[in-house]
CSV table of C-alpha atoms in Angstrom, one decimal:
chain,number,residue,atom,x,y,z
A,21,UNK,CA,25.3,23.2,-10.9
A,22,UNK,CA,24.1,20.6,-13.0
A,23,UNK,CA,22.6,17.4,-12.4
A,24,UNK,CA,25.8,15.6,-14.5
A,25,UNK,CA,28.4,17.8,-12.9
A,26,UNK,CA,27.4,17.2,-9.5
A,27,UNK,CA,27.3,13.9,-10.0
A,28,UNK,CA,30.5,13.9,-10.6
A,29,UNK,CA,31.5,15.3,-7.3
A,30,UNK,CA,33.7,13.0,-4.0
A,31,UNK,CA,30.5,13.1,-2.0
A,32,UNK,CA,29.6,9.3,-4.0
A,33,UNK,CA,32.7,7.7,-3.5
A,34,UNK,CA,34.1,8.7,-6.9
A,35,UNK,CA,37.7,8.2,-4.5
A,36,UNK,CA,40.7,6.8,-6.6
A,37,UNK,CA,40.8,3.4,-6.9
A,38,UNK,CA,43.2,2.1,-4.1
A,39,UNK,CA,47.3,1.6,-5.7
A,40,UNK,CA,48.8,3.5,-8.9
A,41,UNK,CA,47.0,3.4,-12.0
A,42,UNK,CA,49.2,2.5,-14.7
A,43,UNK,CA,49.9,5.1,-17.5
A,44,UNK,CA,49.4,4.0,-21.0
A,45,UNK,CA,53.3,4.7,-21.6
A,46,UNK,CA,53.9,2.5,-18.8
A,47,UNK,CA,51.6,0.0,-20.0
A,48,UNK,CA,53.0,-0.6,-23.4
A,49,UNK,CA,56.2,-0.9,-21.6
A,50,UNK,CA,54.7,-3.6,-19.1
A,51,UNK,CA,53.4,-5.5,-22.7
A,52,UNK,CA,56.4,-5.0,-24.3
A,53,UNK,CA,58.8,-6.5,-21.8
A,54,UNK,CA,56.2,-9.1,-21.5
A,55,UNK,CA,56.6,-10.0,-25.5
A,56,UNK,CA,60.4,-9.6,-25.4
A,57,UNK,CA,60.7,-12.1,-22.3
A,58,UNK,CA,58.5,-14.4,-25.2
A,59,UNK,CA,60.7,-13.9,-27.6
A,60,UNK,CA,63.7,-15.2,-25.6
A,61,UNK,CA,61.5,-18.0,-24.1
A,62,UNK,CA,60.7,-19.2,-27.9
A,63,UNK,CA,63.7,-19.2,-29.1
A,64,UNK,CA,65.4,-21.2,-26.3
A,65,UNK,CA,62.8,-23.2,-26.4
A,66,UNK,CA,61.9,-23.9,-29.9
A,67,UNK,CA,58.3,-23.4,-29.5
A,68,UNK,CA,57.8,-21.4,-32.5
A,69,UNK,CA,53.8,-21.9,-32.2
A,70,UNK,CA,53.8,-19.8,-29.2
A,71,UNK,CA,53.5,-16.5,-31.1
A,72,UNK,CA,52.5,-17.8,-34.3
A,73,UNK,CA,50.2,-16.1,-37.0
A,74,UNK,CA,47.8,-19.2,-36.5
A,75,UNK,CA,48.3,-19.1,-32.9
A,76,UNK,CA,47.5,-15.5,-32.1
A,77,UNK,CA,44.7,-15.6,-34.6
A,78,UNK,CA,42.7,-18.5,-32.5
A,79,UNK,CA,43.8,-16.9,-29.1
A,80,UNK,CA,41.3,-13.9,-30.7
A,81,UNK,CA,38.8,-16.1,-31.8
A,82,UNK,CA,38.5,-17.3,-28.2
A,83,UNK,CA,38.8,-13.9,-26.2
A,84,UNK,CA,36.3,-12.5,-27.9
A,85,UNK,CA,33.2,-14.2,-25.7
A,86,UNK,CA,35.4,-14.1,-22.7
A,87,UNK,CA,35.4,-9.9,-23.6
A,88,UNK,CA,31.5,-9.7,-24.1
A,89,UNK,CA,30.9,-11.4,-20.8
A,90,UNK,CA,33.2,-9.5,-19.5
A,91,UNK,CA,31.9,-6.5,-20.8
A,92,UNK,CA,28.5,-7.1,-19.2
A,93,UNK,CA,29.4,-7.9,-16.4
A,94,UNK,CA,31.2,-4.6,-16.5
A,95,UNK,CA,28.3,-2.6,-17.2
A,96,UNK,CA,26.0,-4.3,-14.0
A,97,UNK,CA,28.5,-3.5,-11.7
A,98,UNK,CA,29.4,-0.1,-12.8
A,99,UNK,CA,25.5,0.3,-12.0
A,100,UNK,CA,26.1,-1.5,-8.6
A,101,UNK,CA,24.3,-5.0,-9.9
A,102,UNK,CA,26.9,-7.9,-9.2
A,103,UNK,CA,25.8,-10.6,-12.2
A,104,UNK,CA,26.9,-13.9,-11.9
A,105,UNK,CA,24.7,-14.9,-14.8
A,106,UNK,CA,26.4,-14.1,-17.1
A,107,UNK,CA,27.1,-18.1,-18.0
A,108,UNK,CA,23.6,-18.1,-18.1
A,109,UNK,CA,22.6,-15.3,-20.6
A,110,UNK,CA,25.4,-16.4,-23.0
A,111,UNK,CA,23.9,-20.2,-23.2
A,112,UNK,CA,20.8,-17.9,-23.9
A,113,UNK,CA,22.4,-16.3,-26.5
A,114,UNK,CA,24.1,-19.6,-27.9
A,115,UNK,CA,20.3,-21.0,-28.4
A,116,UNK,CA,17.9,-18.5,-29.6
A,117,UNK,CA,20.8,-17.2,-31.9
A,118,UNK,CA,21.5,-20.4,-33.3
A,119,UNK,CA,17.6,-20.9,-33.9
A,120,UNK,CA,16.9,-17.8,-35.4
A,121,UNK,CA,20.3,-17.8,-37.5
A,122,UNK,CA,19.4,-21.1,-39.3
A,123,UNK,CA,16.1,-20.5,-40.1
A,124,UNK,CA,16.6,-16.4,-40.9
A,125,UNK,CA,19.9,-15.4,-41.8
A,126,UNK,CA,23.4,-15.0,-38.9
A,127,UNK,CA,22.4,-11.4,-38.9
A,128,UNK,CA,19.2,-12.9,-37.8
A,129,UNK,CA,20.6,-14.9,-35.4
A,130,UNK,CA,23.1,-11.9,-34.3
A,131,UNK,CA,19.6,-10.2,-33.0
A,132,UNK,CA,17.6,-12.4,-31.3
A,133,UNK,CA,20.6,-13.7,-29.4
A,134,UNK,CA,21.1,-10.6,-28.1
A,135,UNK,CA,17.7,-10.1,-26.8
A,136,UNK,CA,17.9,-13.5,-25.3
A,137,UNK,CA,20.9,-12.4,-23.2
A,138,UNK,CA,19.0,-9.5,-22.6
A,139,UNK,CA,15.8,-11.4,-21.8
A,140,UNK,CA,18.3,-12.7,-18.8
A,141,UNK,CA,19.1,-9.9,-18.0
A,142,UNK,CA,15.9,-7.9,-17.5
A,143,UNK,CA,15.2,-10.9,-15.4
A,144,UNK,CA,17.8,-10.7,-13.3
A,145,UNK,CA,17.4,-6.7,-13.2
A,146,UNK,CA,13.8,-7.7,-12.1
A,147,UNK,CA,14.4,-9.8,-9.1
A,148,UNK,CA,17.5,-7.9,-7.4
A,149,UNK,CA,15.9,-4.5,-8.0
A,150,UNK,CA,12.9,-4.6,-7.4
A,151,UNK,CA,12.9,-7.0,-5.0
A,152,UNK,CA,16.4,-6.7,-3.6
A,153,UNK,CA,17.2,-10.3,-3.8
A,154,UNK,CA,20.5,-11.2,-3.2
A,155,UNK,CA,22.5,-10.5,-6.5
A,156,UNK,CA,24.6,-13.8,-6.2
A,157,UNK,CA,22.0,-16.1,-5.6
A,158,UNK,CA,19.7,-14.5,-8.4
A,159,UNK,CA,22.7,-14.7,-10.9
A,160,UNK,CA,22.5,-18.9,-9.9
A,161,UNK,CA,19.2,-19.1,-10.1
A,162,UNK,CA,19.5,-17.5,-13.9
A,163,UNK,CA,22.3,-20.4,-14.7
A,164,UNK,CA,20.3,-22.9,-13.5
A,165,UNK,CA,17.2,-21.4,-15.3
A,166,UNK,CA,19.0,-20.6,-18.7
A,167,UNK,CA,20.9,-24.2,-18.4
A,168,UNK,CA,17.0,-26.2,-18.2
A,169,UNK,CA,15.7,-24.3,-20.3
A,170,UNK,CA,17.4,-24.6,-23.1
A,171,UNK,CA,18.1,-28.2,-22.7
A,172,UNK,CA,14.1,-28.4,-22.5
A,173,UNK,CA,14.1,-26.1,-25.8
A,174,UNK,CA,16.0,-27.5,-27.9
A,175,UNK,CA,15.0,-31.2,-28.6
A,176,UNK,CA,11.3,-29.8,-29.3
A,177,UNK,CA,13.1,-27.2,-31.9
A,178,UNK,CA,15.7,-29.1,-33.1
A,179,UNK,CA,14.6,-32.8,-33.3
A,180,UNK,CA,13.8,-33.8,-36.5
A,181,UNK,CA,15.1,-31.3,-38.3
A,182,UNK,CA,18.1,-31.8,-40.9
A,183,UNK,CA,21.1,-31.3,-39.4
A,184,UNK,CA,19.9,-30.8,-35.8
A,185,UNK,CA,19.4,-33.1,-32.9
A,186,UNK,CA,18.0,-33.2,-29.1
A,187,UNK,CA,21.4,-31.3,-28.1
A,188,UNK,CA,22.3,-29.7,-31.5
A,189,UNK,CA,20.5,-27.1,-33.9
A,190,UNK,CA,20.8,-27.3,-37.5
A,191,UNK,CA,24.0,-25.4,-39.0
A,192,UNK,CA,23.9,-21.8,-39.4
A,193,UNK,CA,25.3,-19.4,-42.4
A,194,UNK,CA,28.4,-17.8,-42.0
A,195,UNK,CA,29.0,-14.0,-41.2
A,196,UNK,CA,31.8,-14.0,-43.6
A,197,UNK,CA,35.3,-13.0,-42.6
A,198,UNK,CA,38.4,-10.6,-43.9
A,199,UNK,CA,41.5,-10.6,-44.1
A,200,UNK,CA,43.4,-7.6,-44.7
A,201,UNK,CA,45.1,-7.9,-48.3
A,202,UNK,CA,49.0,-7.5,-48.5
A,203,UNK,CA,49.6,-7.1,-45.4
A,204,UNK,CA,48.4,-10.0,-43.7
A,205,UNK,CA,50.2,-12.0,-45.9
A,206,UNK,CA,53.5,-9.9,-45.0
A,207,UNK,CA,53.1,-10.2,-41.0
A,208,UNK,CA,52.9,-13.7,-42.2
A,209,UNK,CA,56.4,-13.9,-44.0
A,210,UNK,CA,58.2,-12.2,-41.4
A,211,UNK,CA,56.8,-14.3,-38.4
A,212,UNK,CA,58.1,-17.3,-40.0
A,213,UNK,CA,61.4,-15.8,-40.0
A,214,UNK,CA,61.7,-16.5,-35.9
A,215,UNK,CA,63.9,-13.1,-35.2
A,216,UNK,CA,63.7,-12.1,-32.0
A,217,UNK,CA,60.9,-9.8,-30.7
A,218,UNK,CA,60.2,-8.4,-34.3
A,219,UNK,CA,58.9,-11.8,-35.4
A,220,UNK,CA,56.6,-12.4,-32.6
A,221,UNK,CA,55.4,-8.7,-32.6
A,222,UNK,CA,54.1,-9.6,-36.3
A,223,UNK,CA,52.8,-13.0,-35.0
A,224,UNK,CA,50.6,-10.7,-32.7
A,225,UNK,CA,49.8,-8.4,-35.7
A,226,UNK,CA,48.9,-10.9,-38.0
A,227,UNK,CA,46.5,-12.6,-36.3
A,228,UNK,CA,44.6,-9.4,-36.2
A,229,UNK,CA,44.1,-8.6,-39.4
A,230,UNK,CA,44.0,-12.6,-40.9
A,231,UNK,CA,40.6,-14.6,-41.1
A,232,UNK,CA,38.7,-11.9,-38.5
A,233,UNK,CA,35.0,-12.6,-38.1
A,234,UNK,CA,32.7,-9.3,-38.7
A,235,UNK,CA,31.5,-10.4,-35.4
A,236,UNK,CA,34.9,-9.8,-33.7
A,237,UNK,CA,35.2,-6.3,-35.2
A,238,UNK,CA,32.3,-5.2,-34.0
A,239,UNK,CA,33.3,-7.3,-30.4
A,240,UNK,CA,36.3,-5.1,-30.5
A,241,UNK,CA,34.5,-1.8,-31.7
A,242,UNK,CA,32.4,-2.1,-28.3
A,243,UNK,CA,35.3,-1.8,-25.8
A,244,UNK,CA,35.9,1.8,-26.9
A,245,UNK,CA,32.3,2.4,-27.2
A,246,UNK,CA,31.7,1.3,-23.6
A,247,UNK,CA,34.7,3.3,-22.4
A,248,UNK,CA,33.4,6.2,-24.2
A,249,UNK,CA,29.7,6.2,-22.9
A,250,UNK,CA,30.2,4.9,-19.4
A,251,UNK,CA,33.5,7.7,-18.8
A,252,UNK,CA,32.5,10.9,-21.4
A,253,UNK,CA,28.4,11.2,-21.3
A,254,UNK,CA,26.1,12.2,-18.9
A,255,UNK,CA,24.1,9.0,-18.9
A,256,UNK,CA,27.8,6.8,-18.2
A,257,UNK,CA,28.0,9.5,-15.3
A,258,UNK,CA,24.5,8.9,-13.9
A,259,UNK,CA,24.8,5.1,-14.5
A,260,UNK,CA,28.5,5.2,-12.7
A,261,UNK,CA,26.7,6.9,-9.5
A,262,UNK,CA,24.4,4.2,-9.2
A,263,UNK,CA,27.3,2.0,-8.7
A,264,UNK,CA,29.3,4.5,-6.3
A,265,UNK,CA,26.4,6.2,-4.2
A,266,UNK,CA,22.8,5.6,-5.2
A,267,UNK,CA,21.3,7.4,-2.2
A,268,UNK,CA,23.2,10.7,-3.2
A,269,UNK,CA,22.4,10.0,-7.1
A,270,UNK,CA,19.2,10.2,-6.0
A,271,UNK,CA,19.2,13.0,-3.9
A,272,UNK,CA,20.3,15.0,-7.5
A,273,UNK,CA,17.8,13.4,-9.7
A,274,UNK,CA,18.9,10.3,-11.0
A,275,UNK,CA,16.2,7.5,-11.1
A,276,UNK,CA,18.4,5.0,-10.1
A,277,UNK,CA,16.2,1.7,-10.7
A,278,UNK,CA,16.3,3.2,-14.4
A,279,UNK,CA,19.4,3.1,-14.9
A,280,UNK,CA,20.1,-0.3,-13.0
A,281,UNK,CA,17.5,-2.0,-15.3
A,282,UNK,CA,19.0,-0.2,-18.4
A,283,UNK,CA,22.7,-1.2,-17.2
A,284,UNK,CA,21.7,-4.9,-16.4
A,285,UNK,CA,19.8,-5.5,-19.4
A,286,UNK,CA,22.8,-4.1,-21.6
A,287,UNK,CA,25.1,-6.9,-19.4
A,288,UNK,CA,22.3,-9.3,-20.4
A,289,UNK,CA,22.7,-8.1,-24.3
A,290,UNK,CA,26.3,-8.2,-24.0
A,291,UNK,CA,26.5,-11.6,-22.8
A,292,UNK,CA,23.9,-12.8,-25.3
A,293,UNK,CA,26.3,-11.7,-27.8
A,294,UNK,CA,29.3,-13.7,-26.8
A,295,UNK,CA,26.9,-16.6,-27.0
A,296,UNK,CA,26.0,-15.9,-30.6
A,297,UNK,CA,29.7,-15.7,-31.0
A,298,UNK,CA,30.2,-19.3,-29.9
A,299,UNK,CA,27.0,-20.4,-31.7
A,300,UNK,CA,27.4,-18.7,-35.3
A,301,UNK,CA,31.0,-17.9,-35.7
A,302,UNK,CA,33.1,-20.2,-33.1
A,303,UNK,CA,30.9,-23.3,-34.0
A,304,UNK,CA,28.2,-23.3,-36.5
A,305,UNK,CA,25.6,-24.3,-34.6
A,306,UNK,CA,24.1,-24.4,-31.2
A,307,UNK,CA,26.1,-27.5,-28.9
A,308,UNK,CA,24.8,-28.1,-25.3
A,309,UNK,CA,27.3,-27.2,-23.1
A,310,UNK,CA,29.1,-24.9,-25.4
A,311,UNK,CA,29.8,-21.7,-23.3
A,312,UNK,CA,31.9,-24.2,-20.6
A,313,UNK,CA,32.4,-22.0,-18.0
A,314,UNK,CA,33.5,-18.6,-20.4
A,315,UNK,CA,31.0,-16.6,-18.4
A,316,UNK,CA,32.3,-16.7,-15.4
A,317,UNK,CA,36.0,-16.2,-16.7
A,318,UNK,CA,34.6,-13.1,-18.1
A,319,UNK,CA,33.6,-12.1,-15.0
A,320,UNK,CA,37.5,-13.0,-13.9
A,321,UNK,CA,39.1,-11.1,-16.9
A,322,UNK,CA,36.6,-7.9,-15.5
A,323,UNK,CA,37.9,-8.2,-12.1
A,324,UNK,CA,41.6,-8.4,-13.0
A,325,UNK,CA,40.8,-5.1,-15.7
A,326,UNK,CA,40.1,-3.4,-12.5
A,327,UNK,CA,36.5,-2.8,-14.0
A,328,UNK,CA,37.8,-0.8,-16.7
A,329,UNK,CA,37.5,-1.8,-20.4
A,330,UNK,CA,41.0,-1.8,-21.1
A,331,UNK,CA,42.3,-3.9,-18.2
A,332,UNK,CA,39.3,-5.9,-19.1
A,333,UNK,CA,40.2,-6.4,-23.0
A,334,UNK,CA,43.9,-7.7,-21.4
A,335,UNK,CA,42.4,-10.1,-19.2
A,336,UNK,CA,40.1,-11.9,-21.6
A,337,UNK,CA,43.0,-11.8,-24.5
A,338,UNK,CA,45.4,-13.6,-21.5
A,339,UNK,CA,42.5,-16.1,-20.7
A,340,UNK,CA,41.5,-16.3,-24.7
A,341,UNK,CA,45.6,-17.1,-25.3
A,342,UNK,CA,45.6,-19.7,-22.7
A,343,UNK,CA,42.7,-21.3,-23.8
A,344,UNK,CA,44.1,-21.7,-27.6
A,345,UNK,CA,46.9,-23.9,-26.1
A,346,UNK,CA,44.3,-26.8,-25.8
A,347,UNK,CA,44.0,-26.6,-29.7
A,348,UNK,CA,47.6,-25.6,-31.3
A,349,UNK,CA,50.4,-27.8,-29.9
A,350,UNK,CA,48.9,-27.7,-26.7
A,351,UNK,CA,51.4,-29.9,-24.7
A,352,UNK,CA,54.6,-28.4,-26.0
A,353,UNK,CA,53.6,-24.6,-25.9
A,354,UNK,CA,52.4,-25.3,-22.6
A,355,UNK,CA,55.9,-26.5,-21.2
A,356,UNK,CA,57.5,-23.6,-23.5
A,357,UNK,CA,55.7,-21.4,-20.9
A,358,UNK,CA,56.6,-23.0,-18.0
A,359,UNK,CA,59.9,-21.7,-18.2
A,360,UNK,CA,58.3,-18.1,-19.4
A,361,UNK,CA,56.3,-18.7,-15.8
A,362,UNK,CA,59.5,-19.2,-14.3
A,363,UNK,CA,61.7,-16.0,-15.7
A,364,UNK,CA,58.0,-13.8,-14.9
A,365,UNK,CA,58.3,-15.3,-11.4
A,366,UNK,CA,62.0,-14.6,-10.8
A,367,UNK,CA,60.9,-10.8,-12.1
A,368,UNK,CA,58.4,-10.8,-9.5
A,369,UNK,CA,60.9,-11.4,-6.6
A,370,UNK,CA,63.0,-9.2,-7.5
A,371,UNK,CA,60.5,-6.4,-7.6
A,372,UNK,CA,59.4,-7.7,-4.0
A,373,UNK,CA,62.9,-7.6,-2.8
A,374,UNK,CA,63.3,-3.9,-4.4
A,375,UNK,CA,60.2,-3.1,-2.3
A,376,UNK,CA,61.5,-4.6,1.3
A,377,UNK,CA,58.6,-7.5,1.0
A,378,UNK,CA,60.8,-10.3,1.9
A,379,UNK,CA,58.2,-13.0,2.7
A,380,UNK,CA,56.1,-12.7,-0.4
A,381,UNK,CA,59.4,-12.2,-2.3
A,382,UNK,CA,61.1,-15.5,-0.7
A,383,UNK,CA,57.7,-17.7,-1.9
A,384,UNK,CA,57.1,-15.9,-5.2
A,385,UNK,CA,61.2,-17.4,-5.9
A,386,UNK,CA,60.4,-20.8,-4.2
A,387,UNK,CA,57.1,-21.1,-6.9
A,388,UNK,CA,59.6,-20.0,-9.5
A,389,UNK,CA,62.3,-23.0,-8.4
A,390,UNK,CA,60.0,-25.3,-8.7
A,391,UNK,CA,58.3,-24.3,-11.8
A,392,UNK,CA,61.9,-24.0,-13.7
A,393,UNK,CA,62.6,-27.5,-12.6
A,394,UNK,CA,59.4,-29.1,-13.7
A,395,UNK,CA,60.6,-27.6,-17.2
A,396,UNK,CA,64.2,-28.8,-16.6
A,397,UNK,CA,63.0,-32.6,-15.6
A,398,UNK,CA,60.6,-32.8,-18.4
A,399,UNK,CA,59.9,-32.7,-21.8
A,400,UNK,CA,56.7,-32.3,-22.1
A,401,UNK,CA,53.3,-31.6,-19.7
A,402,UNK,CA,50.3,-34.3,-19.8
A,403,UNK,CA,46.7,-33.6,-21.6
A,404,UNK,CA,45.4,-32.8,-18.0
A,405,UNK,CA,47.5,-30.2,-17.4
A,406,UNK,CA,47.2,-28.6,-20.9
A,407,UNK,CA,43.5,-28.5,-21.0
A,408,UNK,CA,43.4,-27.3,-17.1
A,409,UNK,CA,45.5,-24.2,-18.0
A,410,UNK,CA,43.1,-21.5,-18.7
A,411,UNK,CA,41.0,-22.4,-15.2
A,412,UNK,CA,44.2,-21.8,-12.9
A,413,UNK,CA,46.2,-18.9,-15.5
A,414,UNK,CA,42.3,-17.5,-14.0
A,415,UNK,CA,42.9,-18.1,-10.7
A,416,UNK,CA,46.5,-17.4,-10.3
A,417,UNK,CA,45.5,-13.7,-12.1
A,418,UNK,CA,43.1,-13.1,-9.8
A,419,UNK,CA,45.6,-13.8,-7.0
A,420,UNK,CA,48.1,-11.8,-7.6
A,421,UNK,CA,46.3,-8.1,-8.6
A,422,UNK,CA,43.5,-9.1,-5.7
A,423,UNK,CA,46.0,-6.0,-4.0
A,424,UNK,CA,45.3,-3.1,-6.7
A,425,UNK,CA,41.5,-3.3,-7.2
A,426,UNK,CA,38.4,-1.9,-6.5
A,427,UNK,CA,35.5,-2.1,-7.5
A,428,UNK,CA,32.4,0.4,-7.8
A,429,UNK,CA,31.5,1.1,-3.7
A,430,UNK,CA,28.0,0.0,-3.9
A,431,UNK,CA,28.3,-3.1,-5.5
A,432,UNK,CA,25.5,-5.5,-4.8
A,433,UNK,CA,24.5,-4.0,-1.9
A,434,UNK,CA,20.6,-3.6,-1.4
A,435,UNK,CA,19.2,-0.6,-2.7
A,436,UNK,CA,15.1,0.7,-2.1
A,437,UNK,CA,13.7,4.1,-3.4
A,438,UNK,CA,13.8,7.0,-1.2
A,439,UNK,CA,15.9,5.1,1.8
A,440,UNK,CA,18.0,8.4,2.2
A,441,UNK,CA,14.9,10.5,2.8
């Protein structure tokens, strides 16, 4: 037997994760209820920005750092390394790609902010294992790190330069964007048309093939990629085992701390990436402060995708849509979906009910009360509110599939060489 099939084998915990594991039929179902339930919500509503071209275009733009952070994070816990610092390896990447893109080119830029994620992430590899400290507190300690460092970086490379500042780099050259000819432009037409469902389907559409960064195509390309590797190769098989059973990986001839530091410094990479996003395409230029918080709601959108890349590309597209509410008609799209909160919610109890869970099913329609009448009583939600969406849409996610996940069975715990001998 080979070393990749045996692997492979229930002896490293490669057990199902606990609950049912939705189909792909089902799951386009599940998406396209979810749209349809929109659709009505929009047109009672009036809220035509909800689903709008524009709308749907920005809610991309914003996902797509969310989905690299995400995505690394993915890739150090597949190899049994929790990393929480991931916040810090973007702001790595939001600086040294900033500083490299304006002085060499964005492709430049694209480069060495990736190897300053990484940079983060070999460090981190370095300190939890090979010397097994706690994963949580070395992912702080990288925050903190990446957080003073840059701040400590940046007046000395940016001062006095055109353009730049003590908290700003100079601007950096665009990537260039596409937009798919024809039919962008016929999405476009028939979203403004407001029919139900078919309308807000091409609302979706077209912001996927209107004004789309190079750097968000190749964001996308890597979901696959990572699926593809980390399920279908013998090196995503080894790396997988680290993050299941090291001890018995080891006992078939996987180096484990290999593929740890190889599997961290990728999640460093990734990260770094999602910075440069922010830094070259988002904004064009480095801003301190500029990731706010989008590492660690990658890490959430990772969690509620089950660490999977699909369920992971959902998340950060939910938490990239409620963060473009703060910059399209924030206030009244946001009480458009308090009503779509309430009809999801009433869904919810039902399903409860169907299942014989009374209690859960009697609070999940008391939330769903209340939410419909703070729609009913009002008119419109305050600024507070609006900006505070994406922080508890994270939360409240997390919440409610905290039931159907698990996550790789030796996650963060300690690991030395030979311990199984």
């Amino acid at each position: 037997m080979t070393t990749a099939t045996a692997v492979n084998q229930p002896s490293l915990g490669s057990a199902a994760p606990a609950g049912r594991r939705l189909s792909l039929p089902v799951l386009l179902l599940v998406i396209a209820g979810a749209l349809a339930l929109t659709s009505i919500v929009r047109i009672i509503t009036g809220a035509d920005g909800i689903t709008n071209v524009s709308q749907m275009s920005t809610a991309l733009q914003l996902a797509v750092p969310i989905g690299l952070a995400g995505l690394g994070g993915l890739w150090a816990e597949r190899a049994g390394v929790v990393n929480i610092g991931l916040e810090g390896m973007m702001i790595l990447g939001t600086w040294f790609g900033a500083w490299a893109g304006y002085q060499w080119g964005p492709w430049t830029g694209v480069l060495v902010g990736i190897l300053g994620g990484a940079l983060g992430g070999l460090l981190h590899a370095f300190v939890t294992v090979t010397f097994n400290v706690n994963h949580i507190v070395s992912g702080v300690a990288i925050n903190i790190l990446a957080l003073g460092a840059t701040r400590y970086l940046a007046p000395l490379a940016f001062e006095g330069v055109q353009g730049g500042s003590a908290k700003q780099s100079p601007p950096v050259h665009s990537l260039g964007d596409f937009t798919v000819p024809g039919l962008s432009d016929a999405l476009q037409e028939l979203n403004a048309k407001g029919w139900f469902f078919v309308s807000d389907i091409a609302g979706l559409l077209g912001g996927l093939v209107t004004n789309v960064s190079w750097l968000t195509l190749l964001a996308v390309a890597l979901i696959p990629a990572s699926w593809w590797i980390l399920w279908r190769t013998a090196f995503g098989l080894r790396l997988r085992s680290c993050g299941e059973n090291p001890v018995a990986a080891e006992s078939l001839g996987v180096n484990v701390y290999k593929y740890k530091y190889l599997a961290v410094i990728i999640s460093g990479g990734l990260a770094g990436l999602g910075g440069v996003f922010l830094s070259i395409v988002a904004n064009p230029f480095y801003l301190e402060g500029q990731t706010s918080g989008r590492g660690y709601i990658g890490l959430a959108a990772m969690i509620f995708g089950n660490w999977m890349p699909g369920g992971l590309a959902l998340g950060a597209g939910l938490f990239g849509y409620t963060d473009s509410l703060n910059l399209r008609g924030g206030s009244e799209n946001v009480h458009a979906l308090l009503l779509l909160g309430a009809v999801l919610l009433a869904v919810g109890a039902i399903w409860l009910l169907i299942r014989k869970k009374y209690a859960p099913a009697l609070l999940t329609a008391a939330i769903g009360v209340l939410m419909f009448t703070w729609y009913s009583v009002t008119n419109e939600v305050p600024n507070q509110v609006v900006s505070a969406t994406p922080y508890v849409i994270t939360l409240l996610v997390l919440a409610l599939s905290a039931q159907r996940l698990r996550m790789p069975k030796a996650d963060g715990l300690p690991y030395r060489k030979g311990q199984g001998k």
